[in-house]
Tab-separated table of C-alpha atoms in Angstrom:
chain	number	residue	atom	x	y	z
A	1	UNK	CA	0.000	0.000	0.000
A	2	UNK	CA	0.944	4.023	-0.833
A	3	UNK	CA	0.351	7.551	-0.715
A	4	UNK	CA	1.169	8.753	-4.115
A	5	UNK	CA	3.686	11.015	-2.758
A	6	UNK	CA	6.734	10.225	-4.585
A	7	UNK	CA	10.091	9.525	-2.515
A	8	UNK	CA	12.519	9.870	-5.277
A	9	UNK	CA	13.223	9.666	-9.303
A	10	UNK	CA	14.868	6.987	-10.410
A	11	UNK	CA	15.713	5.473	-13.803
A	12	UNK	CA	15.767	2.218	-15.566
A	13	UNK	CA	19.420	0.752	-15.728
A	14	UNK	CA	18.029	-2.496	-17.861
A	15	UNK	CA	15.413	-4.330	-19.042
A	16	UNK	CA	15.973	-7.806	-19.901
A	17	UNK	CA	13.291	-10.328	-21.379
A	18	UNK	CA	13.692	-13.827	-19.479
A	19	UNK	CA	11.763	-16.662	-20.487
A	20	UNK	CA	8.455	-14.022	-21.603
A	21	UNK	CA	8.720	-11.673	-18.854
A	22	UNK	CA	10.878	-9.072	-18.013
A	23	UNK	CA	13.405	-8.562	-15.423
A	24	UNK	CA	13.949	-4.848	-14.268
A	25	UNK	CA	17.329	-3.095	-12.876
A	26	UNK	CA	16.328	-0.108	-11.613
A	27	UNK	CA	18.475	3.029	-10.532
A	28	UNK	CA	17.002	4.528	-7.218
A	29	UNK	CA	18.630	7.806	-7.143
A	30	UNK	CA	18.532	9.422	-3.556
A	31	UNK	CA	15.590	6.716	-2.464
A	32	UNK	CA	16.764	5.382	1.041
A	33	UNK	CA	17.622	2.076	0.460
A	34	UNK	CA	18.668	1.524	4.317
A	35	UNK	CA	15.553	-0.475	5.167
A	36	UNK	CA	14.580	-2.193	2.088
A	37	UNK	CA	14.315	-6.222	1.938
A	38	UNK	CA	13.859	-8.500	-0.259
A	39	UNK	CA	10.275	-9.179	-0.788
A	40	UNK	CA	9.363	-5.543	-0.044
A	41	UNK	CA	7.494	-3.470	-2.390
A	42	UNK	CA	8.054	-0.597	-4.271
A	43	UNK	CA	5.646	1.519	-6.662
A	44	UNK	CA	7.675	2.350	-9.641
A	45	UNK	CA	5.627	4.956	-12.093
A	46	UNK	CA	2.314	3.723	-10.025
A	47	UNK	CA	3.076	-0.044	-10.578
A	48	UNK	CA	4.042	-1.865	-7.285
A	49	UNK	CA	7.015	-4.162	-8.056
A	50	UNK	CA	8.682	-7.100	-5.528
A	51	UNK	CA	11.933	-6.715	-4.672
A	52	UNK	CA	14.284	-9.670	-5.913
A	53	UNK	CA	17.413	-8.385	-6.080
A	54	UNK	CA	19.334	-5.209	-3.738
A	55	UNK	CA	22.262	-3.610	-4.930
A	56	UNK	CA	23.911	-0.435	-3.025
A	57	UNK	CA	22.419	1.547	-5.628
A	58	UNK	CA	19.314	0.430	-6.567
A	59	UNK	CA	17.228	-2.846	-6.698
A	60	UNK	CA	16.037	-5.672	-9.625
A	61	UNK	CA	12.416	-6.800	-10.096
A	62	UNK	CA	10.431	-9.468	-12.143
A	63	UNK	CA	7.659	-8.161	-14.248
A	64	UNK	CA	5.044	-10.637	-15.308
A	65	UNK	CA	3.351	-10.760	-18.600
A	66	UNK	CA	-0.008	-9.864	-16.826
A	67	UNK	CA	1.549	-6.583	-15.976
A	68	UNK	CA	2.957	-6.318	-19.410
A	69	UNK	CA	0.068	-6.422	-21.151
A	70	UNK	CA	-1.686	-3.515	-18.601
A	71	UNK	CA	1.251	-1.264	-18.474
A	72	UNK	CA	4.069	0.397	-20.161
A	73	UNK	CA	6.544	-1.298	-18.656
A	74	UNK	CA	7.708	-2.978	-21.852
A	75	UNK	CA	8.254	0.564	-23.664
A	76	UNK	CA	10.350	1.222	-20.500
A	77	UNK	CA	14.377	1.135	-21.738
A	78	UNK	CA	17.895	2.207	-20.343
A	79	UNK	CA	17.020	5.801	-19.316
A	80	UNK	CA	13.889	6.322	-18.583
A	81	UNK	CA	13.041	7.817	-15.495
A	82	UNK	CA	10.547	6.875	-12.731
A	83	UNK	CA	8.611	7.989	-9.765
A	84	UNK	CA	9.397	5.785	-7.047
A	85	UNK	CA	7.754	5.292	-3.436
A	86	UNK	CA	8.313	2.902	-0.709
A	87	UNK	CA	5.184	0.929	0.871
A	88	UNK	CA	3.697	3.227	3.428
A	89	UNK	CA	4.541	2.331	7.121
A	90	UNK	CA	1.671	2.479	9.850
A	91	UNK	CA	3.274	5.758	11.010
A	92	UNK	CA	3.517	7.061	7.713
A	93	UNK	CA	1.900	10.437	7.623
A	94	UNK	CA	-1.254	10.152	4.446
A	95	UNK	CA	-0.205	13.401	2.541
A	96	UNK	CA	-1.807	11.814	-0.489
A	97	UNK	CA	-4.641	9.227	-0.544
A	98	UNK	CA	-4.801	5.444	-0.721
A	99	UNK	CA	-2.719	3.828	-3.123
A	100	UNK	CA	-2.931	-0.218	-3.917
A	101	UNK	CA	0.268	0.314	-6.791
A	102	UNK	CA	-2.370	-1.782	-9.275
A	103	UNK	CA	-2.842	0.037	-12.344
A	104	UNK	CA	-5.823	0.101	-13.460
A	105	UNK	CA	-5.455	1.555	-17.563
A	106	UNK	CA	-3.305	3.866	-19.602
A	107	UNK	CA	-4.588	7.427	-20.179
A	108	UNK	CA	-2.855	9.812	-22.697
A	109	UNK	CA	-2.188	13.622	-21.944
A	110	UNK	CA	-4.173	15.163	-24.580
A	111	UNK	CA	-3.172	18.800	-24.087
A	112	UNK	CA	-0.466	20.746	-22.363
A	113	UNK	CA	-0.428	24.174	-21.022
A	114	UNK	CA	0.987	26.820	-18.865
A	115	UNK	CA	-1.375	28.031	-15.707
A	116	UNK	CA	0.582	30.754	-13.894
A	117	UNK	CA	3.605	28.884	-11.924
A	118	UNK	CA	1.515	25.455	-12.333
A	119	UNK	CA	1.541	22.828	-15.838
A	120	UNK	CA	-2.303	22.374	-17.126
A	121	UNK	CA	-2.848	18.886	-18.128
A	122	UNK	CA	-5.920	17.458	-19.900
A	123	UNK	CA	-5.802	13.655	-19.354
A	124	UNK	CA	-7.755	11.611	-21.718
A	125	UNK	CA	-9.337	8.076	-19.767
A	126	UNK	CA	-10.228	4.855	-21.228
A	127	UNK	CA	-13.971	5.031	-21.230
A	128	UNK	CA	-14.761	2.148	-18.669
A	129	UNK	CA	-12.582	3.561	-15.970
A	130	UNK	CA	-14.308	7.778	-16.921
A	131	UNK	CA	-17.385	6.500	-14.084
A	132	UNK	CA	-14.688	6.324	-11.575
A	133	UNK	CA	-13.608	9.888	-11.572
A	134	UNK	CA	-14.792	12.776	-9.947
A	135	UNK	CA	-14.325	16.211	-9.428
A	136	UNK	CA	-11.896	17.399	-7.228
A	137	UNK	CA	-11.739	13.649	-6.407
A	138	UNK	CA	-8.249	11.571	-6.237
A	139	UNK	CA	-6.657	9.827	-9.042
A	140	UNK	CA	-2.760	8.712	-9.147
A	141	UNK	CA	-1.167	9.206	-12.348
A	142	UNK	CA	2.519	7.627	-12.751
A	143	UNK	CA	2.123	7.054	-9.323
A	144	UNK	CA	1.388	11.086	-7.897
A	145	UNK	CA	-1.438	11.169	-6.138
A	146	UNK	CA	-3.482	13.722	-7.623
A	147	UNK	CA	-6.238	16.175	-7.307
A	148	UNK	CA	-8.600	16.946	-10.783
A	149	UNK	CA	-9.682	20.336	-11.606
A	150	UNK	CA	-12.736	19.361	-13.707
A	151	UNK	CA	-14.521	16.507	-15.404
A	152	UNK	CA	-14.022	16.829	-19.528
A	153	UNK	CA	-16.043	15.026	-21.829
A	154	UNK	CA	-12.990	12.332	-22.417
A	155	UNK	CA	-11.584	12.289	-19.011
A	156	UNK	CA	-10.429	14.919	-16.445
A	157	UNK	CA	-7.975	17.909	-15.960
A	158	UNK	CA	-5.686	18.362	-13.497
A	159	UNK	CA	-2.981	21.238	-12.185
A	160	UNK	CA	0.880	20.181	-11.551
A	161	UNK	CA	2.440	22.829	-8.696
A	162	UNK	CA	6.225	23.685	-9.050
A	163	UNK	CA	7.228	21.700	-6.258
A	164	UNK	CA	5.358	18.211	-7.753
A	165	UNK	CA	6.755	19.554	-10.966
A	166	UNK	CA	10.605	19.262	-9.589
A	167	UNK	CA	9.768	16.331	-7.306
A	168	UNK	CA	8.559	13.843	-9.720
A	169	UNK	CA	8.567	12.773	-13.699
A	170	UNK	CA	4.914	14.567	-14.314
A	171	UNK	CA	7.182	17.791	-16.377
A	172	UNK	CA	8.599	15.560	-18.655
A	173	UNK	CA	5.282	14.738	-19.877
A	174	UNK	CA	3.890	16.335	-23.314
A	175	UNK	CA	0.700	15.746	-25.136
A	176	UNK	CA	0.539	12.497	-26.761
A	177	UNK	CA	2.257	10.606	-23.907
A	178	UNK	CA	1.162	7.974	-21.881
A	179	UNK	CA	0.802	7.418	-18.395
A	180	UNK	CA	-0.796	4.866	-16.234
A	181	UNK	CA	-4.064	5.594	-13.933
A	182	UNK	CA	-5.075	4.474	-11.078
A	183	UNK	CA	-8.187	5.346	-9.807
A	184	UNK	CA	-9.335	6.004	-6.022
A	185	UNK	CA	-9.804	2.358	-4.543
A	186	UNK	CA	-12.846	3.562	-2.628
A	187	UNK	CA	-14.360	4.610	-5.662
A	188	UNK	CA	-13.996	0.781	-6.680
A	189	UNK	CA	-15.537	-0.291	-3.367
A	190	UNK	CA	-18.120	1.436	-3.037
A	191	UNK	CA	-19.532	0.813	-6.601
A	192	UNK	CA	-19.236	-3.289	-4.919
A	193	UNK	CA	-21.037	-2.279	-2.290
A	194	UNK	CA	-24.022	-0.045	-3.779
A	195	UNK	CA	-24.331	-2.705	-7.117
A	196	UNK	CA	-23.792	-0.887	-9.265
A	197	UNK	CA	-22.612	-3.489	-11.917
A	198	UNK	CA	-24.860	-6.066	-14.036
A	199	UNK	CA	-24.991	-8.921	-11.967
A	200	UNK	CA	-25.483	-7.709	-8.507
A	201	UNK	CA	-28.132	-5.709	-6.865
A	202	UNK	CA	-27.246	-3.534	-3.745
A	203	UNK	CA	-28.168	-4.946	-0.315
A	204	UNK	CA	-27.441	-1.490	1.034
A	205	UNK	CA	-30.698	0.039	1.519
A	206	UNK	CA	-31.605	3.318	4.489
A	207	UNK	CA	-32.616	0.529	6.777
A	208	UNK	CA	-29.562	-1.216	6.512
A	209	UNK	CA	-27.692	1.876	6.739
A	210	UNK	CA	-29.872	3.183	10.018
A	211	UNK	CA	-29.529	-0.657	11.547
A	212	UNK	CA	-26.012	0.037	11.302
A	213	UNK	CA	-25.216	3.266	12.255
A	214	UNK	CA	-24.806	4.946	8.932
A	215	UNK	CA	-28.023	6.881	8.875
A	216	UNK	CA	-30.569	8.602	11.365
């Protein structure tokens, strides 16, 4: 589990294919590598990858095909840079909102502009993931938890402040790129909860809600 608030910027040192999959080498840059384990997790651009291998300055992972297929990770070469963030501790403070590291699509930055100090994006959102997003809600994009601006009619826009701008890969971005999404896991949740798909009907009625404490 994460925050979205991004520890460090790191890069990819290689990228090998083994047997189908891919096996990552991954430059950590000033991420504290003091406590990290093997089998720990970190989110690398939003996907949360297992530990295999420590080196003094960075770490290896295994990338399976399944997270090939729902990622970028295979355009990922020698050089490209990455957000990277520890798993949150109990004690860790939750500057940014609830992060699983489980992408859920790719979304593409459809426009790019300058708003005073900040960077305007406008993120386009593949359509069955649009119902999840909401206004001033939380979405993480590359990993950065983020705030949107406003709903557009293909996805959402959002507002990158200098200091996210310097802290994290989001100014490299121009339109036409590609990022991964994740949206807010309660969003996910509570759409289980209230039925809201084909095959289920909600249980959770204002008596239920009342019964339990949830309503007066």
């Amino acid at each position: 589990m994460f925050t979205g608030i991004i520890e460090a910027v790191g890069s990819i040192s290689s990228a090998r294919t083994e047997q189908g999959d891919v096996r990552l080498r991954i430059h950590t840059g000033t991420l504290d590598l003091n406590d990290v384990k093997l089998g720990d997790s970190i989110a690398t651009n939003g996907v949360c990858l297992t530990v295999v291998a420590c080196h003094g300055d960075g770490f290896e992972a295994d990338v399976s095909r399944e997270s090939l297929a729902h990622t970028r990770i295979g355009q990922w070469s020698a050089g490209t840079r990455v957000n990277l963030e520890k798993a949150m501790l109990p004690t860790t403070r939750m500057g940014g909102h609830i992060v699983s590291g489980h992408v859920d699509g790719v979304g593409t930055i459809r426009k790019r502009e300058a708003d005073a100090r900040s960077i305007r994006f406008d993120v386009e959102v593949p359509a069955e993931l649009r119902r999840y997003i909401a206004a001033k809600g939380s979405v993480t994009v590359d990993g950065v938890s983020l705030t949107t601006n406003a709903l557009t009619a293909t996805g959402f826009s959002l507002n990158i402040v200098p200091h996210t701008a310097q802290e994290t890969t989001l100014a490299d971005l121009q339109a036409g790129a590609e990022v991964h999404l994740e949206v807010d896991v309660i969003a996910r949740y509570l759409e289980q909860l209230l039925g809201h798909t084909q095959d289920q009907r909600s249980q959770i009625t204002p008596a239920f809600l009342a019964e339990n404490g949830f309503w007066k």
